[in-house]
Every structure is written in C-alpha cells, then in structure tokens.
Amino acid sequence: MNTVVGKVFCQLCQILIYKKITSKQKINNLLFFPQMLQFFDVTKESPWLPQVQALYESAFPANERIPMKQLLDNKIKREFWAFFEKEDGENGAAPTFCGFSNSISHGDITNIVYFAVVPELRCRGYGSQIFQAIRKKHPDSRIFVGSL
C-alpha cells in the first residue's frame, strides 16, 4: 500500500470509528487510545531483532531498503528503536511489539529514515505515539520523515 493511500485509509478508519462511538466511550476505550509505549535500542544482540527485521522487510519494498547491517552500524549515530506496548503485568504476558523507527540526528535536525507499525495495529494511534516518543527525545529538533 503506498503512503498516500495508507494515510487516507488510516484517516477513514478513524472517522468511521469515531462516528460509531461517542466521545466519552472513545476516551474510556484503550483500544483506540493505546497505553503509552516503551522503546528499546535495536542491536545485533536484541531478542526483538527478528520481529523488527520481518516488519522492515514487509513494510518497505526491496528497492527502498538498505541492508539491515547498515541500519545496525554503530559508526553512524542512528537511533534504531523497537516499540512495545507497556503491560500492566497481567498474566505475565510479554509486551506487544508495535513497531520501530530508525532515525539520524545531527545538530537541530532529526531525520526519520524508516518508521513502521505492525499491520494489525495500524489506525489505532501507535504511529502517533512513536512519533511523539521521537519528538520527546528531540524537543528542540526539526523532524523530517524520509530523505532530505
């Protein structure tokens, strides 16, 4: 799905969901406003690397991807994060993998090179929360998505 169609579809989902429920229900329903996310560095040793790599390969066409080895390269100051939904400790369940971001910062510019949300979780606010986490880490930066 190309980016423009994806954005339109996501906005349409939000409109349809909003029309089906009242504002009060929407505020109380965490399905539409998920818990805050936690994030961790993605490294060669990360146990979540296979999940991140699978999402990376499914979310971006081959001609838009760089080798995973380069994304994990420590020589470039990349921030490569995996995002998980914070759990309230119920039944000892593992946190849910929600997506990842890969960005490069220099001075007052942060460029989000790659950013993806697990397909089953799209249109539920996770992408916005990932973007907010990046914004919080770089409050004084101009943030760009994609190539400069």
PDB file of C-alpha atoms in Angstrom:
ATOM      1  CA  MET A   1       0.000   0.000   0.000  1.00  0.00           C
ATOM      2  CA  ASN A   2       1.559   3.306  -0.975  1.00  0.00           C
ATOM      3  CA  THR A   3       1.959   6.058   1.623  1.00  0.00           C
ATOM      4  CA  VAL A   4      -0.831   8.358   0.368  1.00  0.00           C
ATOM      5  CA  VAL A   5      -3.383   5.547   0.191  1.00  0.00           C
ATOM      6  CA  GLY A   6      -2.250   4.338   3.621  1.00  0.00           C
ATOM      7  CA  LYS A   7      -2.778   7.790   5.174  1.00  0.00           C
ATOM      8  CA  VAL A   8      -6.213   8.187   3.596  1.00  0.00           C
ATOM      9  CA  PHE A   9      -7.238   4.687   4.723  1.00  0.00           C
ATOM     10  CA  CYS A  10      -5.996   5.359   8.250  1.00  0.00           C
ATOM     11  CA  GLN A  11      -7.890   8.665   8.429  1.00  0.00           C
ATOM     12  CA  LEU A  12     -11.011   6.951   7.084  1.00  0.00           C
ATOM     13  CA  CYS A  13     -10.698   4.280   9.803  1.00  0.00           C
ATOM     14  CA  GLN A  14     -10.500   6.977  12.463  1.00  0.00           C
ATOM     15  CA  ILE A  15     -13.556   8.798  11.074  1.00  0.00           C
ATOM     16  CA  LEU A  16     -15.634   5.603  10.904  1.00  0.00           C
ATOM     17  CA  ILE A  17     -14.581   4.555  14.395  1.00  0.00           C
ATOM     18  CA  TYR A  18     -15.380   8.000  15.781  1.00  0.00           C
ATOM     19  CA  LYS A  19     -18.855   8.006  14.213  1.00  0.00           C
ATOM     20  CA  LYS A  20     -19.682   4.615  15.746  1.00  0.00           C
ATOM     21  CA  ILE A  21     -18.868   5.611  19.324  1.00  0.00           C
ATOM     22  CA  THR A  22     -19.445   8.656  21.461  1.00  0.00           C
ATOM     23  CA  SER A  23     -16.627  10.888  22.653  1.00  0.00           C
ATOM     24  CA  LYS A  24     -16.997   9.576  26.223  1.00  0.00           C
ATOM     25  CA  GLN A  25     -16.710   5.979  25.031  1.00  0.00           C
ATOM     26  CA  LYS A  26     -13.698   6.874  22.921  1.00  0.00           C
ATOM     27  CA  ILE A  27     -11.854   8.351  25.900  1.00  0.00           C
ATOM     28  CA  ASN A  28     -12.535   5.282  28.033  1.00  0.00           C
ATOM     29  CA  ASN A  29     -11.703   2.725  25.344  1.00  0.00           C
ATOM     30  CA  LEU A  30      -7.968   1.979  25.291  1.00  0.00           C
ATOM     31  CA  LEU A  31      -8.362   0.011  22.072  1.00  0.00           C
ATOM     32  CA  PHE A  32      -8.425   3.338  20.256  1.00  0.00           C
ATOM     33  CA  PHE A  33      -6.033   5.132  22.570  1.00  0.00           C
ATOM     34  CA  PRO A  34      -3.390   2.550  23.469  1.00  0.00           C
ATOM     35  CA  GLN A  35      -1.221   2.614  26.565  1.00  0.00           C
ATOM     36  CA  MET A  36       1.990   4.579  26.430  1.00  0.00           C
ATOM     37  CA  LEU A  37       4.747   2.815  24.572  1.00  0.00           C
ATOM     38  CA  GLN A  38       8.174   1.866  25.799  1.00  0.00           C
ATOM     39  CA  PHE A  39      11.109   1.568  23.459  1.00  0.00           C
ATOM     40  CA  PHE A  40      14.452  -0.169  23.388  1.00  0.00           C
ATOM     41  CA  ASP A  41      17.540   0.073  21.196  1.00  0.00           C
ATOM     42  CA  VAL A  42      17.719  -2.395  18.336  1.00  0.00           C
ATOM     43  CA  THR A  43      21.143  -4.034  18.168  1.00  0.00           C
ATOM     44  CA  LYS A  44      22.573  -7.205  16.641  1.00  0.00           C
ATOM     45  CA  GLU A  45      22.024  -8.892  20.018  1.00  0.00           C
ATOM     46  CA  SER A  46      18.448  -7.698  20.584  1.00  0.00           C
ATOM     47  CA  PRO A  47      15.943 -10.516  21.110  1.00  0.00           C
ATOM     48  CA  TRP A  48      13.390  -8.468  19.121  1.00  0.00           C
ATOM     49  CA  LEU A  49      15.648  -8.061  16.062  1.00  0.00           C
ATOM     50  CA  PRO A  50      13.790 -10.829  14.122  1.00  0.00           C
ATOM     51  CA  GLN A  51      10.450  -9.040  14.675  1.00  0.00           C
ATOM     52  CA  VAL A  52      11.929  -5.698  13.616  1.00  0.00           C
ATOM     53  CA  GLN A  53      13.566  -7.230  10.543  1.00  0.00           C
ATOM     54  CA  ALA A  54      10.352  -9.007   9.483  1.00  0.00           C
ATOM     55  CA  LEU A  55       8.360  -5.754   9.773  1.00  0.00           C
ATOM     56  CA  TYR A  56      11.087  -3.817   7.961  1.00  0.00           C
ATOM     57  CA  GLU A  57      11.059  -6.276   5.059  1.00  0.00           C
ATOM     58  CA  SER A  58       7.265  -6.362   4.826  1.00  0.00           C
ATOM     59  CA  ALA A  59       6.696  -2.608   5.207  1.00  0.00           C
ATOM     60  CA  PHE A  60       9.240  -1.360   2.661  1.00  0.00           C
ATOM     61  CA  PRO A  61       9.802  -2.569  -0.912  1.00  0.00           C
ATOM     62  CA  ALA A  62      13.237  -4.044  -1.611  1.00  0.00           C
ATOM     63  CA  ASN A  63      14.291  -1.033  -3.687  1.00  0.00           C
ATOM     64  CA  GLU A  64      13.639   1.293  -0.700  1.00  0.00           C
ATOM     65  CA  ARG A  65      15.527  -0.766   1.901  1.00  0.00           C
ATOM     66  CA  ILE A  66      19.168  -0.628   2.841  1.00  0.00           C
ATOM     67  CA  PRO A  67      20.814  -3.759   4.271  1.00  0.00           C
ATOM     68  CA  MET A  68      19.984  -4.424   7.920  1.00  0.00           C
ATOM     69  CA  LYS A  69      23.732  -4.470   8.600  1.00  0.00           C
ATOM     70  CA  GLN A  70      23.863  -0.757   7.744  1.00  0.00           C
ATOM     71  CA  LEU A  71      20.879   0.047   9.961  1.00  0.00           C
ATOM     72  CA  LEU A  72      22.700  -1.620  12.848  1.00  0.00           C
ATOM     73  CA  ASP A  73      26.031   0.102  12.115  1.00  0.00           C
ATOM     74  CA  ASN A  74      27.277   1.959  15.196  1.00  0.00           C
ATOM     75  CA  LYS A  75      29.594   4.209  13.175  1.00  0.00           C
ATOM     76  CA  ILE A  76      26.663   6.372  12.127  1.00  0.00           C
ATOM     77  CA  LYS A  77      24.776   7.932  15.024  1.00  0.00           C
ATOM     78  CA  ARG A  78      21.480   6.222  14.281  1.00  0.00           C
ATOM     79  CA  GLU A  79      18.676   5.776  16.748  1.00  0.00           C
ATOM     80  CA  PHE A  80      17.146   2.405  15.974  1.00  0.00           C
ATOM     81  CA  TRP A  81      14.286   1.696  18.364  1.00  0.00           C
ATOM     82  CA  ALA A  82      11.735  -1.084  18.780  1.00  0.00           C
ATOM     83  CA  PHE A  83       8.456  -0.005  20.384  1.00  0.00           C
ATOM     84  CA  PHE A  84       6.352  -2.127  22.712  1.00  0.00           C
ATOM     85  CA  GLU A  85       3.054  -1.521  24.442  1.00  0.00           C
ATOM     86  CA  LYS A  86       3.565  -1.196  28.182  1.00  0.00           C
ATOM     87  CA  GLU A  87       1.885  -4.028  30.001  1.00  0.00           C
ATOM     88  CA  ASP A  88       0.118  -3.759  33.338  1.00  0.00           C
ATOM     89  CA  GLY A  89       1.602  -7.071  34.437  1.00  0.00           C
ATOM     90  CA  GLU A  90      -1.496  -9.113  33.605  1.00  0.00           C
ATOM     91  CA  ASN A  91      -0.853 -12.864  33.463  1.00  0.00           C
ATOM     92  CA  GLY A  92       2.871 -12.258  32.948  1.00  0.00           C
ATOM     93  CA  ALA A  93       2.270 -11.675  29.232  1.00  0.00           C
ATOM     94  CA  ALA A  94       5.159 -10.372  27.162  1.00  0.00           C
ATOM     95  CA  PRO A  95       4.813  -6.772  25.918  1.00  0.00           C
ATOM     96  CA  THR A  96       3.295  -6.445  22.451  1.00  0.00           C
ATOM     97  CA  PHE A  97       5.711  -5.410  19.669  1.00  0.00           C
ATOM     98  CA  CYS A  98       4.142  -2.397  17.956  1.00  0.00           C
ATOM     99  CA  GLY A  99       6.717  -1.086  15.503  1.00  0.00           C
ATOM    100  CA  PHE A 100      10.103   0.506  15.013  1.00  0.00           C
ATOM    101  CA  SER A 101      11.813   3.709  13.996  1.00  0.00           C
ATOM    102  CA  ASN A 102      15.244   4.385  12.582  1.00  0.00           C
ATOM    103  CA  SER A 103      16.466   7.962  12.586  1.00  0.00           C
ATOM    104  CA  ILE A 104      19.612  10.031  12.281  1.00  0.00           C
ATOM    105  CA  SER A 105      20.127  13.258  14.213  1.00  0.00           C
ATOM    106  CA  HIS A 106      22.638  15.995  13.569  1.00  0.00           C
ATOM    107  CA  GLY A 107      22.501  19.352  15.269  1.00  0.00           C
ATOM    108  CA  ASP A 108      18.902  20.525  15.379  1.00  0.00           C
ATOM    109  CA  ILE A 109      17.689  18.128  12.667  1.00  0.00           C
ATOM    110  CA  THR A 110      16.314  14.634  13.166  1.00  0.00           C
ATOM    111  CA  ASN A 111      15.576  12.638  10.035  1.00  0.00           C
ATOM    112  CA  ILE A 112      13.274   9.638  10.484  1.00  0.00           C
ATOM    113  CA  VAL A 113      14.607   7.341   7.790  1.00  0.00           C
ATOM    114  CA  TYR A 114      12.384   4.316   8.493  1.00  0.00           C
ATOM    115  CA  PHE A 115       9.226   4.099  10.572  1.00  0.00           C
ATOM    116  CA  ALA A 116       6.674   1.283  10.612  1.00  0.00           C
ATOM    117  CA  VAL A 117       3.807  -0.031  12.722  1.00  0.00           C
ATOM    118  CA  VAL A 118       2.741  -3.683  12.807  1.00  0.00           C
ATOM    119  CA  PRO A 119      -0.094  -4.010  10.225  1.00  0.00           C
ATOM    120  CA  GLU A 120      -2.644  -5.352  12.736  1.00  0.00           C
ATOM    121  CA  LEU A 121      -2.103  -2.301  14.959  1.00  0.00           C
ATOM    122  CA  ARG A 122      -2.352   0.445  12.345  1.00  0.00           C
ATOM    123  CA  CYS A 123      -5.029   3.151  12.650  1.00  0.00           C
ATOM    124  CA  ARG A 124      -5.056   2.831  16.444  1.00  0.00           C
ATOM    125  CA  GLY A 125      -2.728   5.657  17.442  1.00  0.00           C
ATOM    126  CA  TYR A 126       0.514   3.685  17.711  1.00  0.00           C
ATOM    127  CA  GLY A 127       2.216   5.621  14.912  1.00  0.00           C
ATOM    128  CA  SER A 128       1.361   8.895  16.632  1.00  0.00           C
ATOM    129  CA  GLN A 129       2.787   7.600  19.889  1.00  0.00           C
ATOM    130  CA  ILE A 130       6.004   6.510  18.179  1.00  0.00           C
ATOM    131  CA  PHE A 131       6.324   9.932  16.597  1.00  0.00           C
ATOM    132  CA  GLN A 132       5.665  11.582  19.996  1.00  0.00           C
ATOM    133  CA  ALA A 133       8.408   9.464  21.605  1.00  0.00           C
ATOM    134  CA  ILE A 134      10.863  10.650  18.943  1.00  0.00           C
ATOM    135  CA  ARG A 135       9.670  14.234  19.428  1.00  0.00           C
ATOM    136  CA  LYS A 136      10.155  13.916  23.206  1.00  0.00           C
ATOM    137  CA  LYS A 137      13.758  12.716  22.740  1.00  0.00           C
ATOM    138  CA  HIS A 138      14.443  15.655  20.393  1.00  0.00           C
ATOM    139  CA  PRO A 139      12.299  18.548  21.670  1.00  0.00           C
ATOM    140  CA  ASP A 140      14.379  21.247  20.002  1.00  0.00           C
ATOM    141  CA  SER A 141      14.881  19.490  16.672  1.00  0.00           C
ATOM    142  CA  ARG A 142      13.208  19.939  13.342  1.00  0.00           C
ATOM    143  CA  ILE A 143      11.946  16.489  12.428  1.00  0.00           C
ATOM    144  CA  PHE A 144      11.827  15.236   8.865  1.00  0.00           C
ATOM    145  CA  VAL A 145      10.409  11.947   7.625  1.00  0.00           C
ATOM    146  CA  GLY A 146      12.173  10.284   4.710  1.00  0.00           C
ATOM    147  CA  SER A 147      15.071  11.546   2.647  1.00  0.00           C
ATOM    148  CA  LEU A 148      16.300  15.101   2.976  1.00  0.00           C
TER     149      LEU A 148
END
